[in-house]
Amino acid sequence: MRIGIGILAFYVAVAILSCFWTPYDPLQPGVGDSYSPPSWAFPLGTDRLGADMLSRMMTGARYDLGIAVVAVFIALVVGTTLGTVAGYYGGVVDTIAMRLVEMFEAFPGLLFAMLVVKAVGPGVLNVIVVLSFAGIPTYLRLARGEIRSRRSWQYAEAARMVGNRSWRVAFAHLLPNSAGPLLAYTSINAAFAALVTASLGFLGLGLDPNTPEWGNMIARGQDGVMTGEWWISFFPGLAILGMTGAFYLLGDAISDVTDPRRRR
Amino acid sequence: MIVEGRPILQARNLRKLFPVGRGMLFAVDGVDLDIMAGQTLALVGESGSGKSTVGRCLVRLIEPTSGEVFLDGRSILGLNSVLLARQYRRVQMVFQDPNASLNPRMTVRQTLIEPLRLHLKMNRRTREARARELVEMVGLTTAHLDRYPNELSGGQRQRVGIARAVAVEPDVVILDEPTSSLDVSVRGQILDLLMDLQAKLNLAYLFISHDLQVVRHVSHRVAVMYLGGIVEIGPTAKVFSEPKHPYTRALLSAAPVAKWGVKRTRLRLSGEISSPIDLPDTCRLVGRCPFQQPVCSEARPKLVDIDQDHAVACPIVLAKTEGPPPFVGLLATPSVTAGAHPATLTQ
Amino acid sequence: MNVATAPIVAAAPLNAAPLLEIENYSGSFRARNGDLTPVLYNVSLQLKTGVITAVVGETGSGKTLVASSILGIQPATFVRTSGRILLGGVDLVSLDEKGLRKIRGGQISMVFQDARAALNPMFTVGRQLADVHQRLHGSGKAEAMEAAVDAIRRVHIPEPARRARQYPHEFSGGMAQRAMIAMAALICEPQLLILDEPTTGLDVTIQSEIMDLILELSRSRGLTTCLITHDLGVVAATCEEVVVMNAGRVVETGSAETIFTAAKDGYTRKLLAASQLGEMAA
């Protein structure tokens, strides 16, 4: 838990710092020689165009972290709301929702994201929309299952008997008690979103190729791996690994904390 | 049937059928009930009798398939959800498992204030005062207001459940097995509390239970259910001292009594309760009843008065009551004790 | 000893020698951090040969813990701090797993509250009874199945041959409990039968029939029986000796008649009054 939060806090801090200060302008080529190895002037070296890798890495945190967090947030809110409605009211709404979910889940997430981004074109907004859309089915299914299993619990009946309207029973009484698995999944989802963002970048599909996004940066550096300029791909890769790892750690911790059997 | 008092909550020909794989599950099949102001009507039966379904249909936690439910003479089945929620000012419910019926994320205060906020126009300070009054009324202290359900014992949780039900001063409370998940020593305290509140607030209770001893202790009238229908209904003292329906008698004679040297004549029914799916239009006890006659399979017996406030759904009992002497003969019939085992348990 | 054909005899004399003796048995639960919470305090009780003894108590009294300690199936977090459990001079506490396995089934058998959970859903009821018979008595397959069907018949399950071929989910709760009693009392042929809340959760009409069956089997076979229960009503109808437990202690021991008519301990009296719901005067 602490480790996960610590690593993420570091990423957030770097992302915020990059808004105000980076050692060099990340988009400015030729601040150093091309392919300078890590040195005191350029701690993480420079890329082919001679742009500072550290500055680009810091700015990349903004993109990768930002996209993941925003996409996950949208998916969580939309998916959970739809899932709660489907789970509580059941019937036709539920049937339709579940068939759609099954259709979407039959597609691998990355493939889906690639196809859509290819069609609608690159851009931060498009990537966010695609990623949040890819996340919705799982939240919907999770929320629906949780709500359904609790709908006939006595405290749901009790909440109705107290005079609550059904939407309040569903959203104010049942949903908070179902939050554990949903929150635990957000971290896994965030890790997935970060990976897909980077993958899209690597494939040259996600953002503008010049954007200092880690996936883009790995793609740019891949030739260097063979010829000895390892640092260009290595550090962005490490950053992605660290971020997804931190999200997974956090997810594990959340499922521990929110399970009432593991609390006193 | 003449029953003293003013009816608050009434059911007429209440039915609830659940579709299952091959047919229909008859959970409740033609139940008539009158819950009188300030009185306790007990609904007794074993598992599968449909007693809990009746309770839930009366407050529309489950929608009945057909029939009518009247609150103060006005039907509540046609009401939309907003108007129905308003009726919960008058009708409340206490659930079997206080562990499951309290929201684990709400403190006692939040649990008690919710109905006040939804039904009564109270300001913050009055609500707080009312919450304090409520916890003390059910034998807890104001220190309990900030506790979560998992910080309370089973008995304390049930007290909170009761406080929540009486918070808005309803006229009638459905008690669904309120003591069956509690230890015996706690059971008595909760029953005392319920009777105390009834006297104080003039509450009417529908007391749903399988525990005959408890029912005898708390109720004014008792209705015995078997496979979705009421087979006998009458004043508690009468039903317990002179049970008429074979099922009532079997049930009463099987109930254990925590006293030394009680010798009872056992009436045994053969086999076990039959499946409630696609029930035939006969007496539901056919095949198990030692007094069975061809007439029992002709139609489903209706409740018929044998006394001014005592009704039984059994053609055999009714036939015997017509000629004098009324009941002595029945009780003395040797077939009463028929069965595979020795009829009496002697110590 | 052929007790199967013996007539139903009256209860064994209450001064009979004890078959099993628990002496000053104490124990605690060990929390994850190693802290010990005492749960049993110097529990001493005797189960007399051929007698039905009730161990009565509410939630947290430790009654089930005592019963499971006899069979060595107490939870892993339970730590015995003192005491002995003597069966015919052998201290069961000192036995290793192998020794306990010899005792379980053959000398002591147990019936649990939820019979349907105690039966394996993958095998027919007859098969499960026959397996135990084969293991304990070294009988052949056909012979074991015959014994299983016979046991099912003797617990008054109708159509025993057909029932033996059915799976546990086809049995009602009461029927499954009968099958478990058939296994524990008739197939195992134990010296001591322990019943842990055997009728809790069953309807009263079924409960009374199960208790009649238990009474019939233990009387006809002279079986020493220990009934763990919270229900004094069941105790009054079936048991000869009563041990009352509260909060990990034995608070009172005596004949059922004494307990019900002249209880000395305050808790026992309270429990009786609560069970009778103010009918004491009647």
CSV table of N, CA, C and O in Angstrom, one decimal, chain A residues 137-224:
chain,number,residue,atom,x,y,z
A,137,PRO,N,-17.2,-1.5,-19.9
A,137,PRO,CA,-17.9,-2.8,-19.8
A,137,PRO,C,-17.5,-3.5,-18.5
A,137,PRO,O,-18.4,-4.1,-17.8
A,138,THR,N,-16.3,-3.5,-18.1
A,138,THR,CA,-15.9,-4.2,-16.9
A,138,THR,C,-16.5,-3.6,-15.6
A,138,THR,O,-17.0,-4.3,-14.8
A,139,TYR,N,-16.5,-2.3,-15.6
A,139,TYR,CA,-17.1,-1.6,-14.4
A,139,TYR,C,-18.6,-1.9,-14.4
A,139,TYR,O,-19.2,-2.2,-13.3
A,140,LEU,N,-19.2,-1.9,-15.6
A,140,LEU,CA,-20.6,-2.2,-15.6
A,140,LEU,C,-20.9,-3.6,-15.1
A,140,LEU,O,-21.8,-3.8,-14.3
A,141,ARG,N,-20.1,-4.5,-15.6
A,141,ARG,CA,-20.3,-5.9,-15.2
A,141,ARG,C,-20.1,-6.1,-13.7
A,141,ARG,O,-20.9,-6.7,-12.9
A,142,LEU,N,-19.0,-5.5,-13.2
A,142,LEU,CA,-18.7,-5.6,-11.7
A,142,LEU,C,-19.8,-5.0,-10.9
A,142,LEU,O,-20.3,-5.6,-9.9
A,143,ALA,N,-20.2,-3.7,-11.2
A,143,ALA,CA,-21.2,-3.0,-10.4
A,143,ALA,C,-22.5,-3.8,-10.5
A,143,ALA,O,-23.2,-4.0,-9.4
A,144,ARG,N,-22.9,-4.2,-11.7
A,144,ARG,CA,-24.1,-5.0,-11.8
A,144,ARG,C,-24.1,-6.2,-10.9
A,144,ARG,O,-25.1,-6.4,-10.2
A,145,GLY,N,-23.0,-7.0,-11.0
A,145,GLY,CA,-23.0,-8.2,-10.1
A,145,GLY,C,-23.1,-7.9,-8.7
A,145,GLY,O,-23.8,-8.5,-7.9
A,146,GLU,N,-22.3,-6.9,-8.2
A,146,GLU,CA,-22.3,-6.5,-6.8
A,146,GLU,C,-23.7,-6.1,-6.4
A,146,GLU,O,-24.2,-6.5,-5.3
A,147,ILE,N,-24.4,-5.2,-7.2
A,147,ILE,CA,-25.7,-4.7,-6.8
A,147,ILE,C,-26.7,-5.8,-6.8
A,147,ILE,O,-27.5,-5.9,-5.9
A,148,ARG,N,-26.6,-6.6,-7.8
A,148,ARG,CA,-27.6,-7.7,-7.9
A,148,ARG,C,-27.5,-8.6,-6.7
A,148,ARG,O,-28.5,-9.0,-6.1
A,149,SER,N,-26.3,-8.9,-6.3
A,149,SER,CA,-26.1,-9.9,-5.2
A,149,SER,C,-26.6,-9.2,-3.9
A,149,SER,O,-26.9,-9.9,-2.9
A,150,ARG,N,-26.6,-7.9,-3.8
A,150,ARG,CA,-27.0,-7.2,-2.6
A,150,ARG,C,-28.4,-6.7,-2.6
A,150,ARG,O,-28.9,-6.3,-1.6
A,151,ARG,N,-29.0,-6.8,-3.8
A,151,ARG,CA,-30.4,-6.2,-3.9
A,151,ARG,C,-31.4,-6.8,-3.0
A,151,ARG,O,-32.2,-6.1,-2.4
A,152,SER,N,-31.2,-8.1,-2.8
A,152,SER,CA,-32.2,-8.7,-1.9
A,152,SER,C,-31.7,-8.8,-0.4
A,152,SER,O,-32.3,-9.5,0.4
A,153,TRP,N,-30.6,-8.2,-0.2
A,153,TRP,CA,-30.1,-8.2,1.2
A,153,TRP,C,-31.1,-7.4,2.1
A,153,TRP,O,-31.8,-6.5,1.6
A,154,GLN,N,-31.1,-7.8,3.3
A,154,GLN,CA,-32.1,-7.2,4.2
A,154,GLN,C,-31.9,-5.7,4.3
A,154,GLN,O,-32.9,-4.9,4.5
A,155,TYR,N,-30.7,-5.2,4.2
A,155,TYR,CA,-30.6,-3.7,4.4
A,155,TYR,C,-31.1,-3.0,3.2
A,155,TYR,O,-31.4,-1.8,3.3
A,156,ALA,N,-31.1,-3.6,2.1
A,156,ALA,CA,-31.7,-3.0,0.9
A,156,ALA,C,-33.2,-2.9,1.1
A,156,ALA,O,-33.9,-1.8,0.9
A,157,GLU,N,-33.8,-4.0,1.6
A,157,GLU,CA,-35.3,-4.0,1.9
A,157,GLU,C,-35.5,-2.9,3.0
A,157,GLU,O,-36.5,-2.2,3.0
A,158,ALA,N,-34.6,-3.0,4.0
A,158,ALA,CA,-34.8,-2.0,5.2
A,158,ALA,C,-34.7,-0.6,4.7
A,158,ALA,O,-35.5,0.3,5.1
A,159,ALA,N,-33.8,-0.3,3.7
A,159,ALA,CA,-33.7,1.1,3.2
A,159,ALA,C,-35.0,1.5,2.5
A,159,ALA,O,-35.4,2.6,2.5
A,160,ARG,N,-35.6,0.5,1.8
A,160,ARG,CA,-36.8,0.8,1.1
A,160,ARG,C,-37.9,1.1,2.1
A,160,ARG,O,-38.7,2.0,1.9
A,161,MET,N,-38.0,0.3,3.2
A,161,MET,CA,-39.0,0.4,4.2
A,161,MET,C,-38.9,1.7,4.9
A,161,MET,O,-39.9,2.2,5.4
A,162,VAL,N,-37.7,2.3,5.0
A,162,VAL,CA,-37.6,3.5,5.7
A,162,VAL,C,-38.2,4.7,4.8
A,162,VAL,O,-38.5,5.7,5.3
A,163,GLY,N,-38.4,4.4,3.6
A,163,GLY,CA,-39.1,5.4,2.7
A,163,GLY,C,-38.2,6.0,1.6
A,163,GLY,O,-38.5,6.9,1.0
A,164,ASN,N,-37.0,5.3,1.4
A,164,ASN,CA,-36.1,5.8,0.4
A,164,ASN,C,-36.7,5.5,-1.0
A,164,ASN,O,-37.3,4.4,-1.2
A,165,ARG,N,-36.4,6.3,-2.0
A,165,ARG,CA,-36.8,6.0,-3.3
A,165,ARG,C,-35.8,5.0,-3.8
A,165,ARG,O,-34.6,4.9,-3.3
A,166,SER,N,-36.2,4.3,-4.9
A,166,SER,CA,-35.3,3.2,-5.3
A,166,SER,C,-33.9,3.6,-5.8
A,166,SER,O,-33.0,2.9,-5.5
A,167,TRP,N,-33.9,4.8,-6.4
A,167,TRP,CA,-32.5,5.2,-6.8
A,167,TRP,C,-31.6,5.5,-5.7
A,167,TRP,O,-30.4,5.3,-5.7
A,168,ARG,N,-32.2,5.9,-4.6
A,168,ARG,CA,-31.4,6.2,-3.4
A,168,ARG,C,-30.9,4.9,-2.7
A,168,ARG,O,-29.8,4.8,-2.2
A,169,VAL,N,-31.9,3.9,-2.8
A,169,VAL,CA,-31.5,2.6,-2.2
A,169,VAL,C,-30.3,2.1,-3.0
A,169,VAL,O,-29.3,1.6,-2.5
A,170,ALA,N,-30.4,2.2,-4.4
A,170,ALA,CA,-29.3,1.7,-5.2
A,170,ALA,C,-28.0,2.5,-5.1
A,170,ALA,O,-26.9,1.9,-4.9
A,171,PHE,N,-28.1,3.8,-5.1
A,171,PHE,CA,-26.9,4.6,-5.1
A,171,PHE,C,-26.3,5.0,-3.8
A,171,PHE,O,-25.1,5.1,-3.6
A,172,ALA,N,-27.2,5.2,-2.8
A,172,ALA,CA,-26.8,5.7,-1.5
A,172,ALA,C,-26.5,4.5,-0.5
A,172,ALA,O,-25.7,4.6,0.4
A,173,HIS,N,-27.3,3.4,-0.7
A,173,HIS,CA,-27.1,2.3,0.2
A,173,HIS,C,-26.3,1.1,-0.3
A,173,HIS,O,-25.4,0.6,0.3
A,174,LEU,N,-26.7,0.7,-1.5
A,174,LEU,CA,-26.0,-0.5,-2.1
A,174,LEU,C,-24.7,-0.2,-2.6
A,174,LEU,O,-23.7,-0.9,-2.4
A,175,LEU,N,-24.6,0.9,-3.4
A,175,LEU,CA,-23.3,1.2,-4.1
A,175,LEU,C,-22.1,1.4,-3.2
A,175,LEU,O,-21.1,0.8,-3.4
A,176,PRO,N,-22.3,2.2,-2.1
A,176,PRO,CA,-21.1,2.3,-1.2
A,176,PRO,C,-20.6,1.0,-0.6
A,176,PRO,O,-19.5,0.8,-0.4
A,177,ASN,N,-21.6,0.1,-0.4
A,177,ASN,CA,-21.2,-1.2,0.1
A,177,ASN,C,-20.6,-2.1,-1.0
A,177,ASN,O,-20.1,-3.2,-0.7
A,178,SER,N,-20.7,-1.7,-2.2
A,178,SER,CA,-20.1,-2.5,-3.3
A,178,SER,C,-18.8,-1.9,-3.8
A,178,SER,O,-18.3,-2.3,-4.8
A,179,ALA,N,-18.3,-0.8,-3.1
A,179,ALA,CA,-17.2,0.0,-3.7
A,179,ALA,C,-15.9,-0.8,-3.8
A,179,ALA,O,-15.1,-0.6,-4.6
A,180,GLY,N,-15.7,-1.7,-2.8
A,180,GLY,CA,-14.4,-2.4,-2.7
A,180,GLY,C,-13.9,-3.0,-4.1
A,180,GLY,O,-12.9,-2.6,-4.6
A,181,PRO,N,-14.6,-3.9,-4.7
A,181,PRO,CA,-14.2,-4.5,-5.9
A,181,PRO,C,-14.0,-3.5,-7.0
A,181,PRO,O,-13.1,-3.6,-7.8
A,182,LEU,N,-14.9,-2.5,-7.0
A,182,LEU,CA,-14.8,-1.5,-8.1
A,182,LEU,C,-13.5,-0.7,-7.9
A,182,LEU,O,-12.8,-0.5,-8.9
A,183,LEU,N,-13.3,-0.2,-6.7
A,183,LEU,CA,-12.0,0.6,-6.5
A,183,LEU,C,-10.8,-0.3,-6.8
A,183,LEU,O,-9.8,0.2,-7.3
A,184,ALA,N,-10.9,-1.5,-6.3
A,184,ALA,CA,-9.7,-2.4,-6.6
A,184,ALA,C,-9.4,-2.5,-8.1
A,184,ALA,O,-8.3,-2.5,-8.5
A,185,TYR,N,-10.5,-2.5,-8.8
A,185,TYR,CA,-10.3,-2.7,-10.3
A,185,TYR,C,-9.8,-1.4,-10.9
A,185,TYR,O,-9.1,-1.4,-11.9
A,186,THR,N,-10.1,-0.2,-10.3
A,186,THR,CA,-9.6,1.0,-10.9
A,186,THR,C,-8.1,1.0,-11.1
A,186,THR,O,-7.6,1.5,-12.1
A,187,SER,N,-7.4,0.5,-10.1
A,187,SER,CA,-6.0,0.5,-10.2
A,187,SER,C,-5.5,-0.4,-11.4
A,187,SER,O,-4.6,-0.1,-12.1
A,188,ILE,N,-6.1,-1.6,-11.5
A,188,ILE,CA,-5.8,-2.5,-12.5
A,188,ILE,C,-6.1,-1.9,-13.9
A,188,ILE,O,-5.3,-1.9,-14.8
A,189,ASN,N,-7.2,-1.2,-13.9
A,189,ASN,CA,-7.7,-0.5,-15.1
A,189,ASN,C,-6.7,0.6,-15.5
A,189,ASN,O,-6.3,0.8,-16.6
A,190,ALA,N,-6.2,1.3,-14.4
A,190,ALA,CA,-5.3,2.4,-14.7
A,190,ALA,C,-4.0,1.9,-15.3
A,190,ALA,O,-3.4,2.4,-16.2
A,191,ALA,N,-3.5,0.7,-14.7
A,191,ALA,CA,-2.3,0.1,-15.2
A,191,ALA,C,-2.5,-0.3,-16.7
A,191,ALA,O,-1.6,0.0,-17.5
A,192,PHE,N,-3.7,-0.8,-17.0
A,192,PHE,CA,-4.0,-1.2,-18.3
A,192,PHE,C,-4.0,0.0,-19.2
A,192,PHE,O,-3.4,0.0,-20.3
A,193,ALA,N,-4.7,1.1,-18.8
A,193,ALA,CA,-4.8,2.3,-19.6
A,193,ALA,C,-3.4,2.9,-19.9
A,193,ALA,O,-3.1,3.3,-21.0
A,194,ALA,N,-2.5,2.9,-18.9
A,194,ALA,CA,-1.2,3.4,-19.1
A,194,ALA,C,-0.4,2.5,-20.1
A,194,ALA,O,0.3,3.1,-21.0
A,195,LEU,N,-0.6,1.2,-20.0
A,195,LEU,CA,0.1,0.3,-21.0
A,195,LEU,C,-0.5,0.6,-22.4
A,195,LEU,O,0.3,0.6,-23.4
A,196,VAL,N,-1.8,0.7,-22.5
A,196,VAL,CA,-2.4,0.9,-23.9
A,196,VAL,C,-1.9,2.3,-24.4
A,196,VAL,O,-1.6,2.4,-25.6
A,197,THR,N,-1.9,3.3,-23.6
A,197,THR,CA,-1.5,4.6,-24.0
A,197,THR,C,-0.1,4.5,-24.6
A,197,THR,O,0.2,5.0,-25.7
A,198,ALA,N,0.8,3.8,-23.8
A,198,ALA,CA,2.2,3.7,-24.3
A,198,ALA,C,2.3,2.8,-25.5
A,198,ALA,O,3.0,3.1,-26.5
A,199,SER,N,1.4,1.8,-25.6
A,199,SER,CA,1.5,0.9,-26.8
A,199,SER,C,1.0,1.6,-28.0
A,199,SER,O,1.6,1.5,-29.1
A,200,LEU,N,0.0,2.4,-27.8
A,200,LEU,CA,-0.5,3.2,-29.0
A,200,LEU,C,0.6,4.2,-29.4
A,200,LEU,O,0.8,4.3,-30.6
A,201,GLY,N,1.3,4.8,-28.5
A,201,GLY,CA,2.4,5.7,-28.8
A,201,GLY,C,3.5,4.9,-29.5
A,201,GLY,O,4.0,5.4,-30.6
A,202,PHE,N,3.8,3.8,-29.0
A,202,PHE,CA,4.9,3.0,-29.6
A,202,PHE,C,4.5,2.6,-31.1
A,202,PHE,O,5.4,2.6,-31.9
A,203,LEU,N,3.2,2.3,-31.3
A,203,LEU,CA,2.8,1.9,-32.6
A,203,LEU,C,2.6,3.2,-33.5
A,203,LEU,O,2.2,3.0,-34.7
A,204,GLY,N,2.8,4.3,-32.9
A,204,GLY,CA,2.6,5.6,-33.7
A,204,GLY,C,1.1,5.9,-34.0
A,204,GLY,O,0.8,6.6,-34.9
A,205,LEU,N,0.2,5.4,-33.1
A,205,LEU,CA,-1.2,5.6,-33.4
A,205,LEU,C,-1.8,6.6,-32.4
A,205,LEU,O,-2.7,7.3,-32.8
A,206,GLY,N,-1.2,6.7,-31.2
A,206,GLY,CA,-1.9,7.5,-30.2
A,206,GLY,C,-1.8,9.0,-30.3
A,206,GLY,O,-2.8,9.6,-30.8
A,207,LEU,N,-0.7,9.5,-29.9
A,207,LEU,CA,-0.6,11.0,-29.9
A,207,LEU,C,0.3,11.4,-31.1
A,207,LEU,O,0.9,10.5,-31.7
A,208,ASP,N,0.4,12.6,-31.3
A,208,ASP,CA,1.3,13.2,-32.3
A,208,ASP,C,2.7,12.6,-32.0
A,208,ASP,O,3.1,12.6,-30.9
A,209,PRO,N,3.4,12.1,-33.1
A,209,PRO,CA,4.7,11.4,-32.8
A,209,PRO,C,5.7,12.3,-32.1
A,209,PRO,O,6.6,11.8,-31.5
A,210,ASN,N,5.5,13.6,-32.2
A,210,ASN,CA,6.5,14.5,-31.5
A,210,ASN,C,6.2,14.7,-30.0
A,210,ASN,O,7.0,15.2,-29.3
A,211,THR,N,5.0,14.3,-29.6
A,211,THR,CA,4.6,14.4,-28.2
A,211,THR,C,5.5,13.7,-27.3
A,211,THR,O,5.8,12.5,-27.6
A,212,PRO,N,6.0,14.3,-26.2
A,212,PRO,CA,6.9,13.5,-25.3
A,212,PRO,C,6.1,12.6,-24.5
A,212,PRO,O,5.9,12.9,-23.3
A,213,GLU,N,5.7,11.5,-25.1
A,213,GLU,CA,4.9,10.5,-24.3
A,213,GLU,C,5.8,9.3,-24.3
A,213,GLU,O,6.5,9.0,-25.3
A,214,TRP,N,5.7,8.5,-23.2
A,214,TRP,CA,6.7,7.4,-23.0
A,214,TRP,C,6.7,6.4,-24.2
A,214,TRP,O,7.7,5.9,-24.6
A,215,GLY,N,5.5,6.0,-24.6
A,215,GLY,CA,5.4,5.0,-25.7
A,215,GLY,C,6.1,5.5,-26.9
A,215,GLY,O,6.8,4.8,-27.6
A,216,ASN,N,5.8,6.8,-27.3
A,216,ASN,CA,6.4,7.4,-28.4
A,216,ASN,C,7.9,7.4,-28.3
A,216,ASN,O,8.7,7.1,-29.2
A,217,MET,N,8.4,7.7,-27.0
A,217,MET,CA,9.8,7.8,-26.8
A,217,MET,C,10.5,6.4,-27.0
A,217,MET,O,11.6,6.3,-27.6
A,218,ILE,N,9.8,5.4,-26.5
A,218,ILE,CA,10.4,4.0,-26.7
A,218,ILE,C,10.5,3.7,-28.2
A,218,ILE,O,11.5,3.2,-28.7
A,219,ALA,N,9.4,4.1,-28.9
A,219,ALA,CA,9.4,3.8,-30.3
A,219,ALA,C,10.6,4.5,-31.0
A,219,ALA,O,11.3,3.9,-31.9
A,220,ARG,N,10.8,5.8,-30.6
A,220,ARG,CA,11.9,6.5,-31.2
A,220,ARG,C,13.2,5.9,-30.9
A,220,ARG,O,14.2,6.0,-31.7
A,221,GLY,N,13.3,5.3,-29.7
A,221,GLY,CA,14.6,4.9,-29.3
A,221,GLY,C,14.9,3.4,-29.7
A,221,GLY,O,16.0,2.9,-29.4
A,222,GLN,N,14.0,2.8,-30.3
A,222,GLN,CA,14.2,1.3,-30.5
A,222,GLN,C,15.3,1.0,-31.4
A,222,GLN,O,16.0,-0.1,-31.2
A,223,ASP,N,15.7,1.9,-32.4
A,223,ASP,CA,16.8,1.6,-33.2
A,223,ASP,C,18.1,1.6,-32.4
A,223,ASP,O,19.0,0.8,-32.5
A,224,GLY,N,18.1,2.6,-31.4
A,224,GLY,CA,19.3,2.8,-30.6
A,224,GLY,C,19.6,1.6,-29.7
A,224,GLY,O,20.8,1.4,-29.4
